[in-house]
PDB file of C-alpha atoms in Angstrom:
ATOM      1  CA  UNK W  41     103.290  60.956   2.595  1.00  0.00           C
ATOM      2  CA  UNK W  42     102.583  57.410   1.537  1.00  0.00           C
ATOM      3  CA  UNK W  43     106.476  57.004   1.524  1.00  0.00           C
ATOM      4  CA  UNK W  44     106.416  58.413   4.794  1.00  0.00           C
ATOM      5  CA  UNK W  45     104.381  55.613   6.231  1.00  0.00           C
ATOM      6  CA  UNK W  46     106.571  52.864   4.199  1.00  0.00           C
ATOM      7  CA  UNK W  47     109.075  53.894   5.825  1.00  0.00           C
ATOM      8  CA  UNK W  48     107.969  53.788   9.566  1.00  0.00           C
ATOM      9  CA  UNK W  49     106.353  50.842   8.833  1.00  0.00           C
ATOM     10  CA  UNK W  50     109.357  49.122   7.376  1.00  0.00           C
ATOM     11  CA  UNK W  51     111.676  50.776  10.377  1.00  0.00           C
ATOM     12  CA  UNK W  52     109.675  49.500  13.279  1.00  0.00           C
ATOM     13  CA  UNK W  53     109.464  45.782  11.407  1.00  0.00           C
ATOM     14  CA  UNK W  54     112.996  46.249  10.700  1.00  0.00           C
ATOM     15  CA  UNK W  55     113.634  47.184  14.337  1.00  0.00           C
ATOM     16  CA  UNK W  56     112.069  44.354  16.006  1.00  0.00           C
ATOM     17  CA  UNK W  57     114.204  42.045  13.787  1.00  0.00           C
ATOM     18  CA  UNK W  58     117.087  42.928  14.551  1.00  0.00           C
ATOM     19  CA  UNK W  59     116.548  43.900  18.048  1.00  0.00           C
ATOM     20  CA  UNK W  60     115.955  39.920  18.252  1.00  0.00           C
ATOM     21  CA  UNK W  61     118.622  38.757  16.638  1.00  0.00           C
ATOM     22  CA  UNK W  62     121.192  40.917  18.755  1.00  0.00           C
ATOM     23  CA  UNK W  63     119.383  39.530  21.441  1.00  0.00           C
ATOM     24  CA  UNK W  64     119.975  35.995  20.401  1.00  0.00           C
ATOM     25  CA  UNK W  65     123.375  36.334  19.558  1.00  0.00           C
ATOM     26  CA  UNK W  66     123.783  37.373  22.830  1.00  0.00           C
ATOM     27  CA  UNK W  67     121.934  34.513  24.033  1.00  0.00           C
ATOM     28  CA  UNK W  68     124.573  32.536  22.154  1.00  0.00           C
ATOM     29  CA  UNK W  69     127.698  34.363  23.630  1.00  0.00           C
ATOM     30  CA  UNK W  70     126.775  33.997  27.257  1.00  0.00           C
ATOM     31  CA  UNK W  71     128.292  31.242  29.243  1.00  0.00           C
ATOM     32  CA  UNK W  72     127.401  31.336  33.059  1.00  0.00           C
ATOM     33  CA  UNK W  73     130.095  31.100  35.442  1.00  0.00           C
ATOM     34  CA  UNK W  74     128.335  30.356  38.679  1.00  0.00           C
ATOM     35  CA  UNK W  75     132.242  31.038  40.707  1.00  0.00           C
ATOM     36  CA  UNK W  76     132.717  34.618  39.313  1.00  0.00           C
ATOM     37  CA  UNK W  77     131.209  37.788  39.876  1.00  0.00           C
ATOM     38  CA  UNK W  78     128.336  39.274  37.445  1.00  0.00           C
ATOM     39  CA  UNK W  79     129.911  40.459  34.385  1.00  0.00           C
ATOM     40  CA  UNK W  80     128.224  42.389  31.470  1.00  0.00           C
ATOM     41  CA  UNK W  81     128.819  41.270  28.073  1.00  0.00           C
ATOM     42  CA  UNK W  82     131.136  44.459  26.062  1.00  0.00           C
ATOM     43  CA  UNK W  83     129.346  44.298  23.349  1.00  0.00           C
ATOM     44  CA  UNK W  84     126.899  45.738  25.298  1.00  0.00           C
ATOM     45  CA  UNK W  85     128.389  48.842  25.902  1.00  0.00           C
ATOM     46  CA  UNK W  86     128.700  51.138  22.663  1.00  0.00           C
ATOM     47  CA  UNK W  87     127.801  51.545  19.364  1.00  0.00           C
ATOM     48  CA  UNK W  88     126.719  47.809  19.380  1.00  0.00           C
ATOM     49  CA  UNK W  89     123.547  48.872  21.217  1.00  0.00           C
ATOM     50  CA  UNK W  90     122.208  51.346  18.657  1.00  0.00           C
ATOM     51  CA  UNK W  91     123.147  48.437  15.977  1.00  0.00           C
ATOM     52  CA  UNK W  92     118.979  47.478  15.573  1.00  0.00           C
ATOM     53  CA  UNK W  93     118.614  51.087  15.278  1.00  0.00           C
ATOM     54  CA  UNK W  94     121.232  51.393  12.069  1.00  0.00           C
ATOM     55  CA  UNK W  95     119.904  47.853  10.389  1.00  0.00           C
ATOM     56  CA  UNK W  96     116.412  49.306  10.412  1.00  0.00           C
ATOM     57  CA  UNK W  97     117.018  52.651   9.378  1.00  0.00           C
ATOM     58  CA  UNK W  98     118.947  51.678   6.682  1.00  0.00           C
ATOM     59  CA  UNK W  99     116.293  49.095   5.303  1.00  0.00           C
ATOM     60  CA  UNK W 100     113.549  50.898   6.078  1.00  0.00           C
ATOM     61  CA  UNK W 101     115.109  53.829   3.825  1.00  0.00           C
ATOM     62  CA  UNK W 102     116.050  51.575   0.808  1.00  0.00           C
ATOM     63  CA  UNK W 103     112.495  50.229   0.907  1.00  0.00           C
ATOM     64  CA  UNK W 104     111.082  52.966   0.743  1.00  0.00           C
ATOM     65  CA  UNK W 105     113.004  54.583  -2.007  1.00  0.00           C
ATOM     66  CA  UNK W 106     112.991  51.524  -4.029  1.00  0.00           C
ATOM     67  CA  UNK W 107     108.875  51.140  -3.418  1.00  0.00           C
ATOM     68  CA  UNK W 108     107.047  52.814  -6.122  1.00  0.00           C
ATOM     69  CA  UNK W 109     103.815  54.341  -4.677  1.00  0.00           C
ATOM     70  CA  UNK W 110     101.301  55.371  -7.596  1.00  0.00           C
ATOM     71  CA  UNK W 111      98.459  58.043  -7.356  1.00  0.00           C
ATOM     72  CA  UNK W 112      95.755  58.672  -9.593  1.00  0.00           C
ATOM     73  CA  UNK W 113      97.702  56.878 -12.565  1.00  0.00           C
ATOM     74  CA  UNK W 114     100.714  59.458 -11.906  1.00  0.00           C
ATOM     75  CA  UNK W 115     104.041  57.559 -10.559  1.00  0.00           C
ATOM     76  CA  UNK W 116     106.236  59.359  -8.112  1.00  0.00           C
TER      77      UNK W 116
END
């Protein structure tokens, strides 16, 4: 259980992260062209958006399998 909450802890920190750096790299990448129509950015469109999702579940697993959690003198 204690693993458990590791790892939705470490997820949702994880999450936010990366949710902010896609953001900011897509901060980066836009250049406004005031004479052209909207346009989305591609990378928008995709597996690109579920990107935060895949950093954080990925660290938030190998955090919590590499966190040793002891009870009552007995390691897991």
């Amino acid at each position: 259980m204690k693993k458990f909450l590791v790892f939705i802890l470490s997820f949702i920190i994880l999450w936010f992260i990366a949710e902010w750096l896609v953001g900011f790299i897509h901060t980066l990448a836009y250049t406004p062209n005031f004479q052209s129509a909207p346009q989305t950015i591609a990378s928008d469109i995709g597996v690109f958006s579920m990107l935060p999702s895949f950093i954080a579940a990925a660290g938030a697993y190998f955090i919590a399998e590499n966190t040793s959690i002891r009870r009552k003198g007995v390691d897991e």
